[in-house]
Structures are given as structure tokens and as C-alpha cells.
CSV table of C-alpha atoms in Angstrom, one decimal:
chain,number,residue,atom,x,y,z
A,24,UNK,CA,-2.4,-1.3,-5.8
A,25,UNK,CA,0.3,0.7,-5.8
A,26,UNK,CA,2.2,2.4,-4.5
A,27,UNK,CA,1.4,3.9,-3.2
A,28,UNK,CA,-1.2,-0.2,1.1
A,29,UNK,CA,0.8,3.8,3.3
A,30,UNK,CA,-0.7,-0.5,2.2
A,31,UNK,CA,-2.3,-1.4,2.8
A,32,UNK,CA,0.4,-6.3,13.2
A,33,UNK,CA,0.6,-9.4,14.7
A,34,UNK,CA,-2.2,-10.1,13.2
A,35,UNK,CA,-2.5,-13.8,13.4
A,36,UNK,CA,-2.8,-15.8,16.9
A,37,UNK,CA,-1.8,-19.2,15.6
A,38,UNK,CA,1.2,-20.8,18.0
A,39,UNK,CA,1.8,-23.4,15.4
A,40,UNK,CA,1.0,-26.4,17.1
A,41,UNK,CA,-0.6,-29.5,16.4
A,42,UNK,CA,-4.9,-28.7,17.5
A,43,UNK,CA,-5.7,-32.5,19.4
A,44,UNK,CA,-9.4,-31.9,17.4
A,45,UNK,CA,-10.2,-29.6,14.3
A,46,UNK,CA,-13.4,-28.3,16.5
A,47,UNK,CA,-11.5,-28.0,20.1
A,48,UNK,CA,-11.0,-24.9,21.7
A,49,UNK,CA,-9.7,-23.7,25.2
A,50,UNK,CA,-10.0,-21.0,27.7
A,51,UNK,CA,-6.8,-18.3,28.1
A,52,UNK,CA,-8.2,-15.8,30.5
A,53,UNK,CA,-11.8,-15.2,30.0
A,54,UNK,CA,-10.6,-15.4,26.7
A,55,UNK,CA,-11.4,-18.7,23.9
A,56,UNK,CA,-8.6,-19.1,21.3
A,57,UNK,CA,-10.2,-22.2,18.2
A,58,UNK,CA,-7.0,-24.3,18.7
A,59,UNK,CA,-7.7,-25.6,14.2
A,60,UNK,CA,-4.4,-26.4,11.6
A,61,UNK,CA,-7.2,-25.8,8.6
A,62,UNK,CA,-10.3,-24.2,10.0
A,63,UNK,CA,-13.5,-24.8,8.1
A,64,UNK,CA,-15.2,-22.2,7.7
A,65,UNK,CA,-13.2,-18.7,6.4
A,66,UNK,CA,-15.5,-16.5,7.4
A,67,UNK,CA,-15.1,-17.7,11.5
A,68,UNK,CA,-14.0,-14.8,14.1
A,69,UNK,CA,-11.5,-16.0,16.6
A,70,UNK,CA,-11.5,-13.7,19.1
A,71,UNK,CA,-8.5,-12.2,19.4
A,72,UNK,CA,-5.8,-12.3,22.5
A,73,UNK,CA,-5.1,-10.7,25.3
A,74,UNK,CA,-2.5,-7.5,24.6
A,75,UNK,CA,0.1,-9.3,26.1
A,76,UNK,CA,-0.2,-11.6,24.5
A,77,UNK,CA,0.1,-10.6,21.0
A,78,UNK,CA,3.4,-8.2,21.8
A,79,UNK,CA,5.9,-9.2,19.8
A,80,UNK,CA,10.2,-8.0,19.4
A,81,UNK,CA,10.8,-5.0,17.2
A,82,UNK,CA,11.5,-5.9,14.0
A,83,UNK,CA,15.5,-4.9,13.8
A,84,UNK,CA,17.2,-2.2,11.9
A,85,UNK,CA,18.5,-4.9,9.2
A,86,UNK,CA,14.5,-6.5,8.2
A,87,UNK,CA,13.4,-3.1,7.8
A,88,UNK,CA,15.2,-2.5,5.5
A,89,UNK,CA,14.8,-5.7,4.1
A,90,UNK,CA,11.0,-5.4,3.6
A,91,UNK,CA,11.3,-2.0,1.7
A,92,UNK,CA,14.0,-3.7,-0.9
A,93,UNK,CA,11.6,-6.2,-1.5
A,94,UNK,CA,8.8,-3.4,-1.8
A,95,UNK,CA,11.4,-1.4,-4.0
A,96,UNK,CA,11.9,-4.4,-6.5
A,97,UNK,CA,8.1,-5.2,-6.7
A,98,UNK,CA,7.0,-2.0,-6.7
A,99,UNK,CA,8.9,-1.2,-9.8
A,100,UNK,CA,8.5,-4.5,-11.6
A,101,UNK,CA,4.6,-4.1,-11.2
A,102,UNK,CA,4.8,-0.3,-12.0
A,103,UNK,CA,6.5,-1.4,-14.9
A,104,UNK,CA,3.7,-4.0,-16.1
A,105,UNK,CA,1.1,-2.0,-15.6
A,106,UNK,CA,2.6,0.5,-17.8
A,107,UNK,CA,2.9,-2.8,-21.1
A,108,UNK,CA,-1.0,-3.8,-19.9
A,109,UNK,CA,-2.9,-0.7,-20.3
A,110,UNK,CA,-1.6,-0.1,-23.2
A,111,UNK,CA,-3.7,-3.0,-24.7
A,112,UNK,CA,-6.7,-3.6,-21.2
A,113,UNK,CA,-7.1,0.3,-21.1
A,114,UNK,CA,-9.7,0.4,-17.9
A,115,UNK,CA,-7.7,1.3,-14.7
A,116,UNK,CA,-11.1,0.2,-12.8
A,117,UNK,CA,-11.3,-2.8,-14.2
A,118,UNK,CA,-7.8,-3.7,-13.4
A,119,UNK,CA,-7.8,-2.8,-9.8
A,120,UNK,CA,-10.7,-5.1,-9.8
A,121,UNK,CA,-8.0,-7.7,-10.7
A,122,UNK,CA,-6.0,-6.5,-8.2
A,123,UNK,CA,-8.6,-7.1,-5.6
A,124,UNK,CA,-10.0,-9.9,-6.5
A,125,UNK,CA,-6.8,-11.7,-6.7
A,126,UNK,CA,-6.0,-10.5,-3.5
A,127,UNK,CA,-9.1,-11.7,-1.9
A,128,UNK,CA,-8.9,-15.3,-3.5
A,129,UNK,CA,-5.0,-15.6,-2.5
A,130,UNK,CA,-6.2,-14.0,0.6
A,131,UNK,CA,-8.8,-17.0,1.4
A,132,UNK,CA,-6.5,-20.0,-0.1
A,133,UNK,CA,-4.1,-19.1,3.0
A,134,UNK,CA,-6.3,-18.7,5.1
A,135,UNK,CA,-7.3,-22.3,4.7
A,136,UNK,CA,-4.0,-23.4,4.1
A,137,UNK,CA,-3.3,-22.1,7.7
A,138,UNK,CA,-1.1,-19.3,8.0
A,139,UNK,CA,-3.2,-17.0,9.7
A,140,UNK,CA,-6.6,-16.5,11.5
A,141,UNK,CA,-9.4,-14.4,11.8
A,142,UNK,CA,-9.6,-12.0,15.1
A,143,UNK,CA,-13.0,-11.5,16.7
A,144,UNK,CA,-14.2,-7.2,15.6
A,145,UNK,CA,-16.8,-5.5,17.1
A,146,UNK,CA,-19.5,-3.6,14.5
A,147,UNK,CA,-17.4,-0.3,15.4
A,148,UNK,CA,-14.0,-2.4,13.9
A,149,UNK,CA,-15.9,-3.9,10.7
A,150,UNK,CA,-17.2,0.0,10.1
A,151,UNK,CA,-13.8,0.8,10.2
A,152,UNK,CA,-12.7,-1.0,7.8
A,153,UNK,CA,-15.3,-0.8,5.3
A,154,UNK,CA,-14.3,2.7,5.5
A,155,UNK,CA,-10.7,1.7,5.2
A,156,UNK,CA,-11.6,-0.5,2.0
A,157,UNK,CA,-13.5,2.9,0.4
A,158,UNK,CA,-10.7,5.3,1.4
A,159,UNK,CA,-8.8,2.8,-1.4
A,160,UNK,CA,-11.3,3.1,-3.4
A,161,UNK,CA,-11.9,6.5,-3.8
A,162,UNK,CA,-8.2,7.8,-3.9
A,163,UNK,CA,-7.8,5.7,-7.3
A,164,UNK,CA,-11.1,6.9,-8.6
A,165,UNK,CA,-10.2,10.3,-7.9
A,166,UNK,CA,-6.2,10.1,-8.9
A,167,UNK,CA,-7.3,8.9,-12.2
A,168,UNK,CA,-10.4,11.7,-12.6
A,169,UNK,CA,-8.0,14.7,-11.4
A,170,UNK,CA,-5.5,12.7,-13.9
A,171,UNK,CA,-8.1,14.3,-16.9
A,172,UNK,CA,-8.2,17.2,-15.9
A,173,UNK,CA,-4.2,18.5,-15.3
A,174,UNK,CA,-1.6,16.8,-17.2
A,175,UNK,CA,1.0,14.7,-16.2
A,176,UNK,CA,3.6,16.5,-14.7
A,177,UNK,CA,1.5,18.8,-12.7
A,178,UNK,CA,-0.4,15.2,-10.9
A,179,UNK,CA,3.1,13.8,-10.0
A,180,UNK,CA,4.4,17.3,-8.4
A,181,UNK,CA,1.6,17.3,-6.4
A,182,UNK,CA,1.8,13.4,-5.3
A,183,UNK,CA,5.2,14.0,-4.5
A,184,UNK,CA,4.2,16.7,-1.5
A,185,UNK,CA,2.8,13.4,0.0
A,186,UNK,CA,5.4,12.9,2.3
A,187,UNK,CA,4.1,16.6,3.3
A,188,UNK,CA,1.1,15.9,3.5
A,189,UNK,CA,1.0,12.2,6.3
A,190,UNK,CA,3.8,14.2,8.3
A,191,UNK,CA,1.0,16.8,8.9
A,192,UNK,CA,-1.6,14.1,9.4
A,193,UNK,CA,0.9,13.2,12.0
A,194,UNK,CA,1.5,16.5,13.9
A,195,UNK,CA,-2.2,17.5,13.5
A,196,UNK,CA,-3.9,14.4,14.5
A,197,UNK,CA,-1.2,12.6,16.6
A,198,UNK,CA,0.2,14.9,17.9
A,199,UNK,CA,3.9,13.3,16.6
A,200,UNK,CA,6.5,15.8,16.3
A,201,UNK,CA,9.5,14.6,14.2
A,202,UNK,CA,13.4,15.6,14.1
A,203,UNK,CA,14.6,19.3,12.9
A,204,UNK,CA,17.0,16.7,10.2
A,205,UNK,CA,13.5,14.5,9.2
A,206,UNK,CA,12.1,17.9,8.1
A,207,UNK,CA,15.5,18.7,6.1
A,208,UNK,CA,15.5,15.6,4.9
A,209,UNK,CA,12.3,15.8,3.3
A,210,UNK,CA,13.1,19.0,1.6
A,211,UNK,CA,15.2,16.7,-2.0
A,212,UNK,CA,12.5,14.5,-1.9
A,213,UNK,CA,9.5,16.6,-2.9
A,214,UNK,CA,11.6,19.1,-4.7
A,215,UNK,CA,14.0,16.8,-7.2
A,216,UNK,CA,10.0,15.1,-7.8
A,217,UNK,CA,9.5,18.5,-9.0
A,218,UNK,CA,12.7,19.1,-11.0
A,219,UNK,CA,12.9,15.8,-12.2
A,220,UNK,CA,9.1,15.3,-13.7
A,221,UNK,CA,9.4,19.1,-14.7
A,222,UNK,CA,7.6,20.0,-18.3
A,223,UNK,CA,4.6,20.8,-19.2
A,224,UNK,CA,1.8,22.6,-16.3
A,225,UNK,CA,-1.2,23.3,-16.5
A,226,UNK,CA,-4.3,22.3,-14.7
A,227,UNK,CA,-7.4,23.6,-14.8
A,228,UNK,CA,-9.6,24.7,-10.9
A,229,UNK,CA,-11.1,21.3,-10.2
A,230,UNK,CA,-8.6,19.7,-11.6
A,231,UNK,CA,-5.7,21.2,-8.7
A,232,UNK,CA,-8.7,20.9,-6.2
A,233,UNK,CA,-8.3,16.8,-6.6
A,234,UNK,CA,-5.1,15.9,-7.3
A,235,UNK,CA,-4.2,17.9,-4.0
A,236,UNK,CA,-7.2,15.7,-2.4
A,237,UNK,CA,-5.6,13.1,-4.1
A,238,UNK,CA,-2.1,13.4,-2.9
A,239,UNK,CA,-3.6,14.3,0.7
A,240,UNK,CA,-6.5,10.6,1.0
A,241,UNK,CA,-2.7,9.0,-0.8
A,242,UNK,CA,-0.7,10.1,2.6
A,243,UNK,CA,-4.3,9.6,4.9
A,244,UNK,CA,-4.4,5.6,3.5
A,245,UNK,CA,-0.7,4.6,4.4
A,246,UNK,CA,-1.4,6.5,8.0
A,247,UNK,CA,-4.7,4.3,8.7
A,248,UNK,CA,-2.7,1.4,7.5
A,249,UNK,CA,-0.1,1.8,9.9
A,250,UNK,CA,-2.2,2.1,12.6
A,251,UNK,CA,-4.8,-0.7,11.2
A,252,UNK,CA,-1.8,-3.2,11.8
A,253,UNK,CA,0.0,-1.2,15.2
A,254,UNK,CA,-2.6,0.2,16.5
A,255,UNK,CA,-5.7,-1.0,18.4
A,256,UNK,CA,-7.0,-3.4,16.5
A,257,UNK,CA,-3.6,-4.7,15.5
A,258,UNK,CA,-4.4,-6.6,12.1
A,259,UNK,CA,-2.2,-8.5,10.5
A,260,UNK,CA,-0.8,-7.4,6.8
A,261,UNK,CA,-2.4,-10.8,5.8
A,262,UNK,CA,-5.9,-10.2,7.7
A,263,UNK,CA,-5.8,-7.0,7.0
A,264,UNK,CA,-5.4,-7.3,2.8
A,265,UNK,CA,-8.4,-10.4,3.8
A,266,UNK,CA,-11.3,-8.0,5.3
A,267,UNK,CA,-9.8,-5.8,2.8
A,268,UNK,CA,-10.1,-6.8,-0.7
A,269,UNK,CA,-13.4,-8.4,-1.3
A,270,UNK,CA,-14.7,-4.7,0.1
A,271,UNK,CA,-12.6,-2.9,-2.9
A,272,UNK,CA,-13.2,-5.4,-5.3
A,273,UNK,CA,-16.6,-5.0,-5.2
A,274,UNK,CA,-16.1,-1.2,-4.7
A,275,UNK,CA,-14.3,-0.9,-8.1
A,276,UNK,CA,-16.8,-3.1,-10.1
A,277,UNK,CA,-19.5,-0.4,-8.8
A,278,UNK,CA,-16.6,2.6,-9.9
A,279,UNK,CA,-16.1,0.7,-13.6
A,280,UNK,CA,-20.6,0.3,-14.2
A,281,UNK,CA,-20.7,4.2,-13.6
A,282,UNK,CA,-17.7,5.3,-15.7
A,283,UNK,CA,-18.9,2.7,-18.4
A,284,UNK,CA,-15.6,0.3,-18.3
A,285,UNK,CA,-18.0,-2.8,-18.1
A,286,UNK,CA,-19.9,-1.3,-21.0
A,287,UNK,CA,-16.4,-0.6,-23.1
A,288,UNK,CA,-15.0,-4.7,-22.0
A,289,UNK,CA,-18.5,-6.3,-23.6
A,290,UNK,CA,-17.4,-4.2,-26.7
A,291,UNK,CA,-13.7,-5.1,-26.3
A,292,UNK,CA,-14.2,-9.2,-25.9
A,293,UNK,CA,-16.5,-8.9,-29.1
A,294,UNK,CA,-14.5,-7.8,-31.0
A,295,UNK,CA,-11.8,-10.5,-30.0
A,296,UNK,CA,-9.5,-7.7,-28.9
A,297,UNK,CA,-9.2,-10.0,-25.7
A,298,UNK,CA,-7.3,-13.0,-26.3
A,299,UNK,CA,-6.2,-16.0,-24.0
A,300,UNK,CA,-2.9,-15.1,-23.8
A,301,UNK,CA,-4.0,-11.5,-22.5
A,302,UNK,CA,-6.1,-13.2,-19.0
A,303,UNK,CA,-3.2,-15.2,-18.6
A,304,UNK,CA,-1.0,-11.4,-17.9
A,305,UNK,CA,-3.7,-10.1,-16.1
A,306,UNK,CA,-3.9,-12.7,-14.0
A,307,UNK,CA,0.0,-13.1,-13.4
A,308,UNK,CA,-0.5,-9.2,-12.7
A,309,UNK,CA,-3.0,-9.3,-10.3
A,310,UNK,CA,-0.6,-12.2,-8.9
A,311,UNK,CA,1.8,-9.8,-9.0
A,312,UNK,CA,-0.2,-6.8,-7.1
A,313,UNK,CA,-1.5,-9.3,-4.6
A,314,UNK,CA,2.3,-10.4,-3.5
A,315,UNK,CA,3.3,-6.3,-3.3
A,316,UNK,CA,-0.4,-5.8,-1.5
A,317,UNK,CA,1.5,-8.0,0.9
A,318,UNK,CA,4.8,-6.6,1.2
A,319,UNK,CA,3.1,-3.0,1.6
A,320,UNK,CA,1.8,-3.6,4.5
A,321,UNK,CA,4.4,-5.9,6.3
A,322,UNK,CA,6.5,-2.8,5.4
A,323,UNK,CA,4.0,-0.4,6.2
A,324,UNK,CA,4.1,-1.7,9.8
A,325,UNK,CA,8.1,-2.3,10.9
A,326,UNK,CA,9.0,0.8,9.1
A,327,UNK,CA,6.2,3.6,9.4
A,328,UNK,CA,4.0,5.3,7.2
A,329,UNK,CA,6.3,8.5,6.8
A,330,UNK,CA,9.3,5.6,5.7
A,331,UNK,CA,6.9,4.5,2.5
A,332,UNK,CA,6.1,8.1,0.9
A,333,UNK,CA,9.6,8.6,1.2
A,334,UNK,CA,9.6,5.3,-0.5
A,335,UNK,CA,7.2,6.3,-3.0
A,336,UNK,CA,8.8,9.3,-4.2
A,337,UNK,CA,11.8,7.5,-4.7
A,338,UNK,CA,10.2,5.2,-6.1
A,339,UNK,CA,9.3,7.4,-9.5
A,340,UNK,CA,12.6,8.9,-9.7
A,341,UNK,CA,14.0,4.6,-9.9
A,342,UNK,CA,10.7,4.0,-12.8
A,343,UNK,CA,12.4,7.1,-14.7
A,344,UNK,CA,16.2,6.1,-14.3
A,345,UNK,CA,14.6,2.9,-16.0
A,346,UNK,CA,12.4,4.7,-18.4
A,347,UNK,CA,16.2,6.3,-19.5
A,348,UNK,CA,17.8,3.1,-19.5
A,349,UNK,CA,14.8,1.1,-21.9
A,350,UNK,CA,13.3,2.8,-23.3
A,351,UNK,CA,15.7,5.5,-24.0
A,352,UNK,CA,13.9,8.6,-22.5
A,353,UNK,CA,15.8,12.2,-22.9
A,354,UNK,CA,15.6,14.6,-19.8
A,355,UNK,CA,17.6,17.9,-19.0
A,356,UNK,CA,19.4,19.1,-16.9
A,357,UNK,CA,17.2,19.6,-15.0
A,358,UNK,CA,14.9,16.9,-14.7
A,359,UNK,CA,18.8,15.0,-14.5
A,360,UNK,CA,18.9,18.0,-11.0
A,361,UNK,CA,15.5,16.5,-9.9
A,362,UNK,CA,16.7,12.8,-9.9
A,363,UNK,CA,20.5,13.5,-7.8
A,364,UNK,CA,18.1,15.9,-5.3
A,365,UNK,CA,15.4,12.5,-4.8
A,366,UNK,CA,18.2,9.9,-4.6
A,367,UNK,CA,20.5,11.9,-2.4
A,368,UNK,CA,17.1,12.9,-0.1
A,369,UNK,CA,16.3,9.6,0.4
A,370,UNK,CA,19.3,8.0,1.4
A,371,UNK,CA,19.4,11.8,4.0
A,372,UNK,CA,16.6,10.6,4.8
A,373,UNK,CA,17.9,6.6,5.6
A,374,UNK,CA,20.6,7.6,7.1
A,375,UNK,CA,18.9,10.3,9.8
A,376,UNK,CA,15.9,7.6,10.2
A,377,UNK,CA,18.4,4.8,11.0
A,378,UNK,CA,20.7,7.2,13.7
A,379,UNK,CA,16.4,7.9,15.1
A,380,UNK,CA,15.7,4.1,15.3
A,381,UNK,CA,19.5,3.1,16.3
A,382,UNK,CA,19.4,5.6,19.4
A,383,UNK,CA,16.3,4.0,20.6
A,384,UNK,CA,16.6,0.7,20.1
A,385,UNK,CA,20.2,2.1,22.6
A,386,UNK,CA,17.9,4.1,25.4
A,387,UNK,CA,15.6,0.6,25.3
A,388,UNK,CA,17.9,-1.8,26.6
A,389,UNK,CA,19.4,0.7,28.8
A,390,UNK,CA,16.1,1.7,30.0
């Protein structure tokens, strides 16, 4: 579940106090809050406190970049791990199913340990989360289908346009604008990936359409992830993952069935291709994906959707650099130019955002 979970809030209402009774509750400003350190029912719906009680101090710039650094490290690790796993276990939907299954079990375990509580959601809000999980799995499905209709270099170039789609979504649907330098800094970030992955460009009309749609959906998923955590719902990363993972798990199994992966898995296991060691490798892969989803959702909340899409482009370039270092990948001068452009563009974007955030913080203190 990469990427890019935009991933993916004052989600928890716990205050750290020890409840006098596992079943007691108190009334605050007309809202009931359950005081339980170890919830007995993981499906219990907890009314969330008024907005004023959920407000927290905005993350510092140091915290934002720390979360991004951890996101980079885990994302690169999972990307390389997935590459190794897919060589032996060629079932992309089932692998995603393992990721969402580990997310479901992991969140349930953390819930029982009192790491977070659940907020009361309306039917409409539950529908929003269902649609979000559907968006998550459809994005994966379209990416997999389009890869069979276009060449990998073309697919990477189009997916590199995700930051531009993100800006477009914010401008059109949220009436949000950015500084001129932010727009300019995105040019080398996007163009650099094109040069770095330059190769044989081939695509069908359907492949072009699906790849373009996939890039838009990737941007939309990142924006929606941020809005669910910072908008009216204000779900925390853990609660969002807890509610989304089981739905996504069911949907990925459905895709696996429709694409014939389940039947292929039966033949794969029948001839002894899947060993116990392979099962352990897959479970570890799922645990890394679970950790990455938590980090990705948290980083998205603290840094913003556009920053996450820029980070995804830079991560793609770092993956190429690792391939050069460890697997002797040959690059042309154009590839090297693209790598340089993206890295410089990413640094430029980070500088522009840092200056903008510093200015906003100074204005808020002065106001």
C-alpha cells in the first residue's frame, strides 16, 4: 500500500487517565465519554468530544520533516521488499490483501491495548469511509490493469504527474491557491521523473486513459486521506486505518477472485511452491506495510497531501539510485539529468514550503 495513504487527526479521545471502572462513563458538555483503559468491544462506537476539546497544537516543522524521513525509510524498504516478494509470489491483489489483513489485525490489537478509541459516526460518515476504502482498492486495480496496456516508463511518467493533479483538486474543489514558487518548484519534480525513467514509450488508447485516471485517483486518495484526518471527521491515523483496512481487505479478495488469483494460488500451493519460509516472509512484508500505513497517514496529516505526492516522486528517484548502487542499473545522461532535476526540485519545494510555514507561524504568533 504504497505509496502513496496521500494514506492513508485528533483521532483518539484518550486523556491517559485510569478509569475507576471498566464500564463507567461521564457526561461532558452533553457528550458521553466512555472511561475505559482496556475496551472490551472493538466495535464499540464512542461519541467524539466537541471540536474545542479535540484541538491540538500544530506540528512543528521539525516534527513534520521527522515524519517524512521515517516515511521515506519505510517506503523504500517496502518497495524493495515487494520487488523481492513479487518475484516468488506473483499475486499483486493477494499481496495487497495480506497488507490490509495485517492492518486489520494490527489495529485491532492496538485498540485492545487502549492505543485509541472510536468516535461515533453517522451513516453518512460511515459511507464516506466505505467509499474511501473503495477508492483505495480501485486505485490499485486500475494501476495493475494499466500496466498491462502501457510500458513501465510511460506508466512512471504519467504517475509522476500526481502532484499536478493534487494541486488541481485543491484549486478546483477547495478553492485553495499556492504561492508562485510552489508551482514553479513542482516543474523539475515532475519533469525529472520523466527524464529519469525515459525509455520505450508505448501505450494503447485505453491504457493511456486508465494510466491518467490512475494518477488522478492517486492524487484524490491522498487529498481525501488528509481531509478525513483534518476536516470535519478528524479521525486519527490509527482509527482511519482501523475502519478502512477490513473493508479494503474484503475488496482486494474480491478482485483476487475476479482476476483468477485465488484459483492460481490453489495451484501454486498444491505443487509445494509456497513454503513455510515464504509464509513468514509474506507476514513480515504485511507488518512492514502496516507500519508504513500508520506513518503515511500520520505524515499526510502533519505535512499535507501535496507534500506527500512530491515525496512519492522523490522516493521513486531514490529507488532508482538504490538500483544503480546495488544492482548495477545502467543509466544514460538523460536519466542522470532526471535524477538531478527531481532531487533539486524536491529540495527547492521543501525550501519554499519551509519558508511559507515559518512565515505563517510568525504571523500566528504576532496575531
